Amino acid sequence: MNDHRNGARVSTAEEVAPDRAASRTLPRNFTRLKPQKQTQILKQLTNAAKVAVEKGWYVFPAPYLTKTTFKGTRGSKDARNDARALAQWQAGVPANPCIRLDYSNLTVLDIDGGVGDYDNAMAWAKANGIPETYVVTTGRLGGGYHFYFSGTRPPERKDVSKNPHADRRGFELDGAHGDIKCHGHVVAEGGLHKTGATYRGNGLPVAPIPDWLRHWEEESVKARRETFQRQLERIRGTQTANVVPWKRRNDFLYRDACRLHYLGLNEETLYAALKDIARRYCADGEDYVIQQDTKIRSIAARVSAMTHDRIVNRGLLGKPTGDLVVRAPLPKPKERLMAWLTGQFRVGEQVTVSSIVERFDADHSGERRPGRTTLFRAMKSANFREIGRDPKDGRTSLWARQGDS
């Protein structure tokens, strides 16, 4: 096979000699095999990837005997459905072919145990209303099976998987247990399990996903979702009332905090005032104060650290004061640096960290450079965002200041 774009010749799996394959950076458990076995495995994995691509599925390579990610790649985000999907195998790498399910419009019922051998698994499926479909035996000890279905689950129905920390038991039905996958990936037929067993399919076409499986969810997950839905409906019901809507609460409290700070309130007084305001005027105020206590305290701390002189009018504090001027505290290094960044760099101007430091040295002769942490915090506060790599040096990030938000 020739690549006419650059004149280089790319070898197919059949053309890769064992000694050449072994010369690459390959796993030891592969290079220890006999050359004939290496060639056989590479051919098997290549054919498995080709078949999956021909079926219209999106494929990406995983390290030998695994379904994890190659270092330096984006894993399943790199899944393709064209000739480029086979590049690793054509280069002689014994990668495990994996299928990205949502890209391929697939849902897989992954049964990890509880059904025994293949015949018992098919009997279990028939007894529980699972239609005949394409099934891949995974090689898991005790019996593991991937039931493939075309179509995906609704966006509000996440993958079903076991997670004891989140009180999730995974998919359970009539003694069987496992996962429902529609956003992740699985190893394709012809791939290799970590035990060395081959994933083997039954040759049947992929059936449409049944409605009950499309909407299946655990009772604990369903209860949490319904509770959230009731809270959301209650919040939406307050949108027409004289109440701050839930998407505007932080902004509302920040603005009120600024007004109170201008009148001379300190951080602790601001914090107490904001909690009272939230209870009185924000949607779901009592729950918001309890759940977002850290956020309210953060708003009070940020606003109280603002640098400006405040004029407190006569009698405003409950006694005659005259026009009392409360002087602003000296700005902190990060605040000074943020103000300098905002004034020196226009919105959209592309810069590197090195160029920022050089300009700082030019403007602050004899002054010590800011530390790396202080600089990055100031850049974040000044709304700098990383936008890509410097074309002159691919290892250097490009930054640009975004519009004020």
mmCIF file of C-alpha atoms in Angstrom:
data_model
loop_
_atom_site.group_PDB
_atom_site.id
_atom_site.type_symbol
_atom_site.label_atom_id
_atom_site.label_comp_id
_atom_site.label_asym_id
_atom_site.label_seq_id
_atom_site.Cartn_x
_atom_site.Cartn_y
_atom_site.Cartn_z
ATOM 1 C CA MET A 1 0.000 0.000 0.000
ATOM 2 C CA ASN A 2 1.505 3.356 -1.069
ATOM 3 C CA ASP A 3 0.766 6.786 0.349
ATOM 4 C CA HIS A 4 1.053 9.112 -2.689
ATOM 5 C CA ARG A 5 0.753 12.273 -0.605
ATOM 6 C CA ASN A 6 4.253 12.075 0.783
ATOM 7 C CA GLY A 7 5.830 9.285 -1.233
ATOM 8 C CA ALA A 8 6.238 7.050 1.833
ATOM 9 C CA ARG A 9 5.311 3.392 1.665
ATOM 10 C CA VAL A 10 3.063 2.130 4.476
ATOM 11 C CA SER A 11 3.126 -1.591 5.180
ATOM 12 C CA THR A 12 -0.025 -3.585 5.720
ATOM 13 C CA ALA A 13 -0.385 -6.082 8.561
ATOM 14 C CA GLU A 14 0.499 -8.973 6.251
ATOM 15 C CA GLU A 15 3.673 -7.223 5.119
ATOM 16 C CA VAL A 16 5.084 -6.416 8.566
ATOM 17 C CA ALA A 17 7.847 -8.852 9.356
ATOM 18 C CA PRO A 18 8.096 -10.025 12.955
ATOM 19 C CA ASP A 19 11.579 -8.619 13.396
ATOM 20 C CA ARG A 20 10.472 -5.202 12.149
ATOM 21 C CA ALA A 21 7.407 -5.202 14.397
ATOM 22 C CA ALA A 22 9.568 -6.185 17.368
ATOM 23 C CA SER A 23 11.907 -3.258 16.684
ATOM 24 C CA ARG A 24 9.111 -0.790 17.457
ATOM 25 C CA THR A 25 8.104 0.276 20.947
ATOM 26 C CA LEU A 26 5.858 -2.681 21.641
ATOM 27 C CA PRO A 27 4.692 -4.314 24.891
ATOM 28 C CA ARG A 28 6.922 -7.040 26.272
ATOM 29 C CA ASN A 29 4.104 -9.571 26.446
ATOM 30 C CA PHE A 30 3.828 -9.211 22.674
ATOM 31 C CA THR A 31 7.525 -9.187 21.745
ATOM 32 C CA ARG A 32 8.093 -12.350 23.806
ATOM 33 C CA LEU A 33 5.841 -14.282 21.443
ATOM 34 C CA LYS A 34 7.229 -16.224 18.504
ATOM 35 C CA PRO A 35 7.423 -14.241 15.235
ATOM 36 C CA GLN A 36 4.732 -16.394 13.605
ATOM 37 C CA LYS A 37 2.380 -15.742 16.561
ATOM 38 C CA GLN A 38 3.084 -12.010 16.417
ATOM 39 C CA THR A 39 2.166 -11.905 12.734
ATOM 40 C CA GLN A 40 -0.988 -13.922 13.363
ATOM 41 C CA ILE A 41 -2.160 -11.643 16.186
ATOM 42 C CA LEU A 42 -1.405 -8.464 14.245
ATOM 43 C CA LYS A 43 -3.383 -9.763 11.278
ATOM 44 C CA GLN A 44 -6.306 -10.714 13.539
ATOM 45 C CA LEU A 45 -6.432 -7.292 15.212
ATOM 46 C CA THR A 46 -6.112 -5.466 11.878
ATOM 47 C CA ASN A 47 -8.948 -7.471 10.340
ATOM 48 C CA ALA A 48 -11.106 -6.826 13.412
ATOM 49 C CA ALA A 49 -10.610 -3.069 13.042
ATOM 50 C CA LYS A 50 -11.356 -3.230 9.294
ATOM 51 C CA VAL A 51 -14.590 -5.151 9.839
ATOM 52 C CA ALA A 52 -15.785 -2.643 12.458
ATOM 53 C CA VAL A 53 -15.038 0.283 10.137
ATOM 54 C CA GLU A 54 -16.855 -1.438 7.255
ATOM 55 C CA LYS A 55 -19.924 -1.785 9.478
ATOM 56 C CA GLY A 56 -19.998 1.987 9.797
ATOM 57 C CA TRP A 57 -18.697 2.078 13.363
ATOM 58 C CA TYR A 58 -16.134 4.507 14.739
ATOM 59 C CA VAL A 59 -12.902 2.798 15.767
ATOM 60 C CA PHE A 60 -9.805 3.800 17.707
ATOM 61 C CA PRO A 61 -6.757 1.809 18.889
ATOM 62 C CA ALA A 62 -6.055 0.842 22.501
ATOM 63 C CA PRO A 63 -2.846 -0.714 23.877
ATOM 64 C CA TYR A 64 -2.392 -4.461 23.461
ATOM 65 C CA LEU A 65 -4.722 -6.574 25.664
ATOM 66 C CA THR A 66 -6.394 -3.460 27.133
ATOM 67 C CA LYS A 67 -9.140 -0.930 26.392
ATOM 68 C CA THR A 68 -7.304 2.047 27.892
ATOM 69 C CA THR A 69 -5.681 4.985 26.080
ATOM 70 C CA PHE A 70 -2.345 5.279 24.287
ATOM 71 C CA LYS A 71 -0.166 7.905 25.960
ATOM 72 C CA GLY A 72 -0.342 11.189 24.075
ATOM 73 C CA THR A 73 -3.698 10.464 22.386
ATOM 74 C CA ARG A 74 -7.269 11.458 23.184
ATOM 75 C CA GLY A 75 -8.507 7.882 23.347
ATOM 76 C CA SER A 76 -12.092 7.429 22.175
ATOM 77 C CA LYS A 77 -12.259 11.077 21.048
ATOM 78 C CA ASP A 78 -9.907 10.043 18.221
ATOM 79 C CA ALA A 79 -12.357 7.399 16.931
ATOM 80 C CA ARG A 80 -12.777 7.500 13.145
ATOM 81 C CA ASN A 81 -14.742 5.802 10.415
ATOM 82 C CA ASP A 82 -12.348 6.182 7.493
ATOM 83 C CA ALA A 83 -9.002 4.852 6.279
ATOM 84 C CA ARG A 84 -7.136 6.916 8.872
ATOM 85 C CA ALA A 85 -8.713 4.815 11.601
ATOM 86 C CA LEU A 86 -6.428 1.909 10.588
ATOM 87 C CA ALA A 87 -3.139 3.828 10.716
ATOM 88 C CA GLN A 88 -1.814 2.170 13.886
ATOM 89 C CA TRP A 89 -2.435 -1.359 12.634
ATOM 90 C CA GLN A 90 -0.976 -0.592 9.196
ATOM 91 C CA ALA A 91 2.138 0.660 10.991
ATOM 92 C CA GLY A 92 2.543 -2.733 12.651
ATOM 93 C CA VAL A 93 1.232 -1.862 16.119
ATOM 94 C CA PRO A 94 -0.781 -4.718 17.744
ATOM 95 C CA ALA A 95 -3.470 -2.379 19.081
ATOM 96 C CA ASN A 96 -6.801 -3.542 20.441
ATOM 97 C CA PRO A 97 -9.655 -2.228 18.224
ATOM 98 C CA CYS A 98 -12.263 -0.356 20.263
ATOM 99 C CA ILE A 99 -15.640 1.072 19.207
ATOM 100 C CA ARG A 100 -16.862 4.507 20.343
ATOM 101 C CA LEU A 101 -20.552 3.811 20.987
ATOM 102 C CA ASP A 102 -22.273 7.201 20.782
ATOM 103 C CA TYR A 103 -20.412 8.100 17.571
ATOM 104 C CA SER A 104 -21.541 4.752 16.130
ATOM 105 C CA ASN A 105 -25.190 5.126 17.271
ATOM 106 C CA LEU A 106 -24.871 2.015 19.421
ATOM 107 C CA THR A 107 -25.904 0.956 22.913
ATOM 108 C CA VAL A 108 -24.275 -2.083 24.531
ATOM 109 C CA LEU A 109 -25.716 -4.119 27.377
ATOM 110 C CA ASP A 110 -22.534 -5.387 29.034
ATOM 111 C CA ILE A 111 -23.278 -8.458 31.161
ATOM 112 C CA ASP A 112 -20.370 -9.200 33.492
ATOM 113 C CA GLY A 113 -21.731 -12.225 35.315
ATOM 114 C CA GLY A 114 -24.645 -14.190 36.645
ATOM 115 C CA VAL A 115 -25.647 -15.952 33.418
ATOM 116 C CA GLY A 116 -23.001 -18.664 32.945
ATOM 117 C CA ASP A 117 -22.107 -19.961 29.477
ATOM 118 C CA TYR A 118 -23.362 -18.687 26.117
ATOM 119 C CA ASP A 119 -26.431 -20.962 25.907
ATOM 120 C CA ASN A 120 -27.554 -19.952 29.386
ATOM 121 C CA ALA A 121 -26.991 -16.288 28.506
ATOM 122 C CA MET A 122 -29.228 -16.600 25.432
ATOM 123 C CA ALA A 123 -31.905 -18.358 27.488
ATOM 124 C CA TRP A 124 -31.710 -15.568 30.099
ATOM 125 C CA ALA A 125 -32.047 -12.920 27.366
ATOM 126 C CA LYS A 126 -35.092 -14.615 25.813
ATOM 127 C CA ALA A 127 -36.804 -15.027 29.195
ATOM 128 C CA ASN A 128 -36.342 -11.325 29.990
ATOM 129 C CA GLY A 129 -37.547 -9.824 26.734
ATOM 130 C CA ILE A 130 -34.171 -9.060 25.176
ATOM 131 C CA PRO A 131 -34.495 -9.449 21.381
ATOM 132 C CA GLU A 132 -32.115 -11.544 19.294
ATOM 133 C CA THR A 133 -29.211 -9.355 18.331
ATOM 134 C CA TYR A 134 -25.475 -9.245 17.691
ATOM 135 C CA VAL A 135 -23.714 -10.601 20.804
ATOM 136 C CA VAL A 136 -19.976 -10.665 21.490
ATOM 137 C CA THR A 137 -18.511 -13.025 24.085
ATOM 138 C CA THR A 138 -15.815 -11.064 25.911
ATOM 139 C CA GLY A 139 -13.583 -13.730 27.424
ATOM 140 C CA ARG A 140 -14.288 -12.700 31.006
ATOM 141 C CA LEU A 141 -13.920 -15.629 33.396
ATOM 142 C CA GLY A 142 -17.370 -16.848 34.403
ATOM 143 C CA GLY A 143 -18.986 -15.458 31.251
ATOM 144 C CA GLY A 144 -19.147 -11.936 29.859
ATOM 145 C CA TYR A 145 -21.331 -10.767 26.959
ATOM 146 C CA HIS A 146 -21.891 -7.587 24.962
ATOM 147 C CA PHE A 147 -25.443 -7.302 23.591
ATOM 148 C CA TYR A 148 -25.327 -4.704 20.789
ATOM 149 C CA PHE A 149 -28.335 -2.522 19.912
ATOM 150 C CA SER A 150 -28.725 0.288 17.391
ATOM 151 C CA GLY A 151 -29.861 3.617 18.815
ATOM 152 C CA THR A 152 -28.878 5.511 21.941
ATOM 153 C CA ARG A 153 -30.495 6.388 25.238
ATOM 154 C CA PRO A 154 -32.034 9.834 25.953
ATOM 155 C CA PRO A 155 -29.611 12.547 27.122
ATOM 156 C CA GLU A 156 -31.012 12.483 30.668
ATOM 157 C CA ARG A 157 -30.316 8.725 30.908
ATOM 158 C CA LYS A 158 -26.614 8.351 31.605
ATOM 159 C CA ASP A 159 -24.631 5.148 31.318
ATOM 160 C CA VAL A 160 -25.638 2.608 33.940
ATOM 161 C CA SER A 161 -22.619 1.333 35.862
ATOM 162 C CA LYS A 162 -21.733 0.098 39.329
ATOM 163 C CA ASN A 163 -20.419 2.741 41.724
ATOM 164 C CA PRO A 164 -20.648 1.931 45.463
ATOM 165 C CA HIS A 165 -19.528 5.453 46.434
ATOM 166 C CA ALA A 166 -22.547 6.931 44.619
ATOM 167 C CA ASP A 167 -24.957 4.211 45.799
ATOM 168 C CA ARG A 168 -25.220 2.767 42.290
ATOM 169 C CA ARG A 169 -25.457 -0.983 41.833
ATOM 170 C CA GLY A 170 -25.393 -1.016 38.021
ATOM 171 C CA PHE A 171 -27.697 -3.044 35.790
ATOM 172 C CA GLU A 172 -29.322 -5.993 37.557
ATOM 173 C CA LEU A 173 -31.975 -8.279 36.077
ATOM 174 C CA ASP A 174 -32.976 -11.815 37.031
ATOM 175 C CA GLY A 175 -29.615 -12.688 38.581
ATOM 176 C CA ALA A 176 -27.469 -11.047 35.886
ATOM 177 C CA HIS A 177 -25.440 -7.915 36.532
ATOM 178 C CA GLY A 178 -23.426 -5.499 34.416
ATOM 179 C CA ASP A 179 -23.576 -2.096 32.701
ATOM 180 C CA ILE A 180 -25.509 -0.251 30.018
ATOM 181 C CA LYS A 181 -23.100 1.695 27.840
ATOM 182 C CA CYS A 182 -23.984 4.289 25.236
ATOM 183 C CA HIS A 183 -21.384 7.042 25.775
ATOM 184 C CA GLY A 184 -18.228 5.004 26.340
ATOM 185 C CA HIS A 185 -16.511 2.314 24.283
ATOM 186 C CA VAL A 186 -16.090 -1.464 24.051
ATOM 187 C CA VAL A 187 -13.513 -3.774 22.489
ATOM 188 C CA ALA A 188 -14.608 -4.915 19.027
ATOM 189 C CA GLU A 189 -15.099 -8.509 17.946
ATOM 190 C CA GLY A 190 -11.682 -9.972 17.153
ATOM 191 C CA GLY A 191 -9.985 -7.908 19.855
ATOM 192 C CA LEU A 192 -8.208 -9.494 22.810
ATOM 193 C CA HIS A 193 -9.316 -9.621 26.434
ATOM 194 C CA LYS A 194 -6.681 -9.043 29.126
ATOM 195 C CA THR A 195 -6.795 -12.809 29.749
ATOM 196 C CA GLY A 196 -5.675 -13.351 26.137
ATOM 197 C CA ALA A 197 -9.083 -14.661 25.028
ATOM 198 C CA THR A 198 -10.549 -13.381 21.751
ATOM 199 C CA TYR A 199 -13.801 -11.406 21.649
ATOM 200 C CA ARG A 200 -16.092 -13.589 19.487
ATOM 201 C CA GLY A 201 -19.402 -12.558 17.906
ATOM 202 C CA ASN A 202 -22.452 -14.638 17.012
ATOM 203 C CA GLY A 203 -22.845 -13.197 13.497
ATOM 204 C CA LEU A 204 -26.412 -11.887 13.935
ATOM 205 C CA PRO A 205 -27.459 -8.378 12.804
ATOM 206 C CA VAL A 206 -27.738 -5.591 15.358
ATOM 207 C CA ALA A 207 -31.325 -5.187 16.611
ATOM 208 C CA PRO A 208 -32.943 -1.855 17.549
ATOM 209 C CA ILE A 209 -32.753 -1.058 21.243
ATOM 210 C CA PRO A 210 -36.003 -2.006 23.034
ATOM 211 C CA ASP A 211 -37.857 0.853 24.729
ATOM 212 C CA TRP A 212 -37.585 -0.636 28.217
ATOM 213 C CA LEU A 213 -33.794 -0.820 27.907
ATOM 214 C CA ARG A 214 -33.585 2.656 26.392
ATOM 215 C CA HIS A 215 -35.253 4.112 29.504
ATOM 216 C CA TRP A 216 -33.983 1.678 32.156
ATOM 217 C CA GLU A 217 -32.492 3.246 35.271
ATOM 218 C CA GLU A 218 -31.774 2.264 38.848
ATOM 219 C CA GLU A 219 -34.312 3.102 41.523
ATOM 220 C CA SER A 220 -31.820 5.222 43.465
ATOM 221 C CA VAL A 221 -30.882 7.197 40.337
ATOM 222 C CA LYS A 222 -34.530 7.591 39.385
ATOM 223 C CA ALA A 223 -35.370 8.913 42.872
ATOM 224 C CA ARG A 224 -32.565 11.512 42.699
ATOM 225 C CA ARG A 225 -33.578 12.588 39.193
ATOM 226 C CA GLU A 226 -37.236 12.979 40.176
ATOM 227 C CA THR A 227 -36.264 14.975 43.281
ATOM 228 C CA PHE A 228 -34.143 17.292 41.149
ATOM 229 C CA GLN A 229 -36.999 17.618 38.642
ATOM 230 C CA ARG A 230 -39.430 18.621 41.408
ATOM 231 C CA GLN A 231 -36.963 21.204 42.703
ATOM 232 C CA LEU A 232 -36.499 22.558 39.187
ATOM 233 C CA GLU A 233 -40.246 22.833 38.629
ATOM 234 C CA ARG A 234 -40.621 24.624 41.971
ATOM 235 C CA ILE A 235 -37.861 27.056 41.026
ATOM 236 C CA ARG A 236 -39.398 27.680 37.605
ATOM 237 C CA GLY A 237 -42.693 28.378 39.326
ATOM 238 C CA THR A 238 -41.081 31.296 41.135
ATOM 239 C CA GLN A 239 -39.777 32.910 37.955
ATOM 240 C CA THR A 240 -42.922 35.023 37.578
ATOM 241 C CA ALA A 241 -42.907 36.087 41.241
ATOM 242 C CA ASN A 242 -40.819 38.876 42.749
ATOM 243 C CA VAL A 243 -37.940 36.464 43.299
ATOM 244 C CA VAL A 244 -34.422 36.367 41.857
ATOM 245 C CA PRO A 245 -34.325 33.351 39.465
ATOM 246 C CA TRP A 246 -31.887 30.578 40.229
ATOM 247 C CA LYS A 247 -29.605 31.349 37.251
ATOM 248 C CA ARG A 248 -29.130 34.945 38.435
ATOM 249 C CA ARG A 249 -28.591 34.477 42.174
ATOM 250 C CA ASN A 250 -24.799 34.826 42.265
ATOM 251 C CA ASP A 251 -24.859 37.933 40.060
ATOM 252 C CA PHE A 252 -27.620 39.504 42.193
ATOM 253 C CA LEU A 253 -25.713 38.875 45.435
ATOM 254 C CA TYR A 254 -22.460 40.173 43.949
ATOM 255 C CA ARG A 255 -24.082 43.461 42.946
ATOM 256 C CA ASP A 256 -25.717 43.901 46.346
ATOM 257 C CA ALA A 257 -22.416 43.084 48.052
ATOM 258 C CA CYS A 258 -20.715 45.868 46.084
ATOM 259 C CA ARG A 259 -23.369 48.386 47.176
ATOM 260 C CA LEU A 260 -23.037 47.365 50.822
ATOM 261 C CA HIS A 261 -19.252 47.407 50.652
ATOM 262 C CA TYR A 262 -19.371 50.967 49.343
ATOM 263 C CA LEU A 263 -21.336 51.897 52.460
ATOM 264 C CA GLY A 264 -18.516 50.617 54.680
ATOM 265 C CA LEU A 265 -19.473 47.058 55.645
ATOM 266 C CA ASN A 266 -16.599 44.707 56.373
ATOM 267 C CA GLU A 267 -16.265 41.093 55.191
ATOM 268 C CA GLU A 268 -18.079 39.387 58.080
ATOM 269 C CA THR A 269 -20.951 41.875 57.994
ATOM 270 C CA LEU A 270 -21.191 41.452 54.242
ATOM 271 C CA TYR A 271 -21.326 37.678 54.638
ATOM 272 C CA ALA A 272 -24.173 37.863 57.168
ATOM 273 C CA ALA A 273 -26.066 40.396 55.030
ATOM 274 C CA LEU A 274 -25.756 38.311 51.875
ATOM 275 C CA LYS A 275 -27.171 35.244 53.609
ATOM 276 C CA ASP A 276 -30.165 37.259 54.802
ATOM 277 C CA ILE A 277 -30.717 38.731 51.321
ATOM 278 C CA ALA A 278 -30.514 35.280 49.731
ATOM 279 C CA ARG A 279 -33.115 33.868 52.126
ATOM 280 C CA ARG A 280 -35.496 36.742 51.455
ATOM 281 C CA TYR A 281 -35.194 37.321 47.725
ATOM 282 C CA CYS A 282 -33.569 34.346 45.962
ATOM 283 C CA ALA A 283 -35.385 31.357 44.517
ATOM 284 C CA ASP A 284 -35.051 28.365 46.826
ATOM 285 C CA GLY A 285 -33.232 30.749 49.181
ATOM 286 C CA GLU A 286 -32.992 28.593 52.307
ATOM 287 C CA ASP A 287 -31.517 25.638 50.395
ATOM 288 C CA TYR A 288 -29.207 27.994 48.488
ATOM 289 C CA VAL A 289 -27.769 29.446 51.705
ATOM 290 C CA ILE A 290 -27.070 25.969 53.088
ATOM 291 C CA GLN A 291 -25.658 24.407 49.917
ATOM 292 C CA GLN A 292 -23.728 27.439 48.623
ATOM 293 C CA ASP A 293 -22.302 28.775 51.875
ATOM 294 C CA THR A 294 -18.769 28.641 50.449
ATOM 295 C CA LYS A 295 -19.880 30.632 47.390
ATOM 296 C CA ILE A 296 -21.537 33.345 49.498
ATOM 297 C CA ARG A 297 -18.434 33.646 51.673
ATOM 298 C CA SER A 298 -16.290 33.858 48.537
ATOM 299 C CA ILE A 299 -18.409 36.744 47.198
ATOM 300 C CA ALA A 300 -18.079 38.580 50.515
ATOM 301 C CA ALA A 301 -14.295 38.067 50.556
ATOM 302 C CA ARG A 302 -13.811 39.193 46.940
ATOM 303 C CA VAL A 303 -15.921 42.312 47.280
ATOM 304 C CA SER A 304 -14.435 43.340 50.648
ATOM 305 C CA ALA A 305 -10.970 43.202 49.050
ATOM 306 C CA MET A 306 -11.951 45.708 46.344
ATOM 307 C CA THR A 307 -9.793 48.823 46.226
ATOM 308 C CA HIS A 308 -11.680 52.115 46.208
ATOM 309 C CA ASP A 309 -12.318 55.028 48.566
ATOM 310 C CA ARG A 310 -15.806 55.062 50.067
ATOM 311 C CA ILE A 311 -17.599 58.206 51.244
ATOM 312 C CA VAL A 312 -19.989 57.497 54.122
ATOM 313 C CA ASN A 313 -22.651 60.252 54.317
ATOM 314 C CA ARG A 314 -23.630 62.148 57.460
ATOM 315 C CA GLY A 315 -25.820 60.107 59.816
ATOM 316 C CA LEU A 316 -25.771 56.947 57.690
ATOM 317 C CA LEU A 317 -24.190 54.898 60.453
ATOM 318 C CA GLY A 318 -26.769 56.033 63.001
ATOM 319 C CA LYS A 319 -24.830 58.984 64.366
ATOM 320 C CA PRO A 320 -23.439 62.236 62.974
ATOM 321 C CA THR A 321 -20.164 61.499 61.226
ATOM 322 C CA GLY A 322 -19.720 64.250 58.716
ATOM 323 C CA ASP A 323 -18.529 63.084 55.304
ATOM 324 C CA LEU A 324 -16.336 60.226 56.469
ATOM 325 C CA VAL A 325 -13.876 58.996 53.817
ATOM 326 C CA VAL A 326 -12.845 55.376 54.232
ATOM 327 C CA ARG A 327 -9.544 54.984 52.406
ATOM 328 C CA ALA A 328 -8.972 51.966 50.222
ATOM 329 C CA PRO A 329 -6.339 49.467 51.325
ATOM 330 C CA LEU A 330 -3.194 49.235 49.245
ATOM 331 C CA PRO A 331 -3.698 46.857 46.299
ATOM 332 C CA LYS A 332 -2.192 43.401 46.552
ATOM 333 C CA PRO A 333 0.468 42.251 44.050
ATOM 334 C CA LYS A 334 -2.054 40.213 42.090
ATOM 335 C CA GLU A 335 -4.467 43.157 41.904
ATOM 336 C CA ARG A 336 -1.706 45.512 40.696
ATOM 337 C CA LEU A 337 -0.602 42.945 38.113
ATOM 338 C CA MET A 338 -4.181 42.404 36.946
ATOM 339 C CA ALA A 339 -4.691 46.146 36.451
ATOM 340 C CA TRP A 340 -1.410 46.357 34.493
ATOM 341 C CA LEU A 341 -2.398 43.398 32.268
ATOM 342 C CA THR A 342 -5.782 44.941 31.508
ATOM 343 C CA GLY A 343 -4.184 48.246 30.543
ATOM 344 C CA GLN A 344 -1.288 46.833 28.515
ATOM 345 C CA PHE A 345 -2.977 44.166 26.390
ATOM 346 C CA ARG A 346 -5.999 44.858 24.248
ATOM 347 C CA VAL A 347 -8.807 42.343 23.854
ATOM 348 C CA GLY A 348 -7.893 39.620 21.347
ATOM 349 C CA GLU A 349 -4.144 40.351 21.294
ATOM 350 C CA GLN A 350 -2.223 37.067 21.136
ATOM 351 C CA VAL A 351 0.700 36.783 23.534
ATOM 352 C CA THR A 352 2.865 34.209 25.254
ATOM 353 C CA VAL A 353 3.816 34.149 28.914
ATOM 354 C CA SER A 354 7.394 34.980 27.939
ATOM 355 C CA SER A 355 6.282 38.093 26.031
ATOM 356 C CA ILE A 356 4.192 39.225 29.020
ATOM 357 C CA VAL A 357 7.203 38.868 31.335
ATOM 358 C CA GLU A 358 9.443 40.761 28.872
ATOM 359 C CA ARG A 359 6.975 43.646 28.679
ATOM 360 C CA PHE A 360 6.668 43.647 32.488
ATOM 361 C CA ASP A 361 10.477 43.946 32.800
ATOM 362 C CA ALA A 362 10.470 46.841 30.331
ATOM 363 C CA ASP A 363 7.716 48.708 32.224
ATOM 364 C CA HIS A 364 9.001 47.932 35.733
ATOM 365 C CA SER A 365 12.736 48.432 35.548
ATOM 366 C CA GLY A 366 14.432 47.162 38.677
ATOM 367 C CA GLU A 367 11.252 45.603 40.085
ATOM 368 C CA ARG A 368 11.113 41.936 40.907
ATOM 369 C CA ARG A 369 9.236 39.745 38.434
ATOM 370 C CA PRO A 370 5.921 38.284 39.614
ATOM 371 C CA GLY A 371 5.956 34.621 40.559
ATOM 372 C CA ARG A 372 4.477 32.071 38.190
ATOM 373 C CA THR A 373 1.436 31.420 40.403
ATOM 374 C CA THR A 374 0.744 35.123 40.914
ATOM 375 C CA LEU A 375 1.050 35.780 37.177
ATOM 376 C CA PHE A 376 -1.337 33.023 36.174
ATOM 377 C CA ARG A 377 -3.875 34.048 38.808
ATOM 378 C CA ALA A 378 -3.710 37.643 37.599
ATOM 379 C CA MET A 379 -4.095 36.499 33.970
ATOM 380 C CA LYS A 380 -7.158 34.484 34.942
ATOM 381 C CA SER A 381 -8.658 37.462 36.770
ATOM 382 C CA ALA A 382 -7.936 39.679 33.755
ATOM 383 C CA ASN A 383 -9.850 37.175 31.581
ATOM 384 C CA PHE A 384 -6.880 35.741 29.680
ATOM 385 C CA ARG A 385 -7.641 32.395 28.026
ATOM 386 C CA GLU A 386 -5.376 29.832 26.359
ATOM 387 C CA ILE A 387 -6.274 29.746 22.645
ATOM 388 C CA GLY A 388 -3.722 27.363 21.115
ATOM 389 C CA ARG A 389 -0.021 26.822 20.419
ATOM 390 C CA ASP A 390 2.586 29.246 19.137
ATOM 391 C CA PRO A 391 3.263 28.324 15.470
ATOM 392 C CA LYS A 392 6.933 29.218 15.995
ATOM 393 C CA ASP A 393 7.261 26.868 18.982
ATOM 394 C CA GLY A 394 4.709 24.090 19.317
ATOM 395 C CA ARG A 395 5.517 23.659 23.025
ATOM 396 C CA THR A 396 4.516 27.240 23.930
ATOM 397 C CA SER A 397 0.914 28.230 24.611
ATOM 398 C CA LEU A 398 -0.742 31.297 23.071
ATOM 399 C CA TRP A 399 -2.972 33.458 25.271
ATOM 400 C CA ALA A 400 -5.454 36.224 24.510
ATOM 401 C CA ARG A 401 -7.534 38.517 26.692
ATOM 402 C CA GLN A 402 -11.242 37.961 26.213
ATOM 403 C CA GLY A 403 -13.902 40.642 26.451
ATOM 404 C CA ASP A 404 -14.954 41.645 29.936
ATOM 405 C CA SER A 405 -17.794 39.473 31.265
#
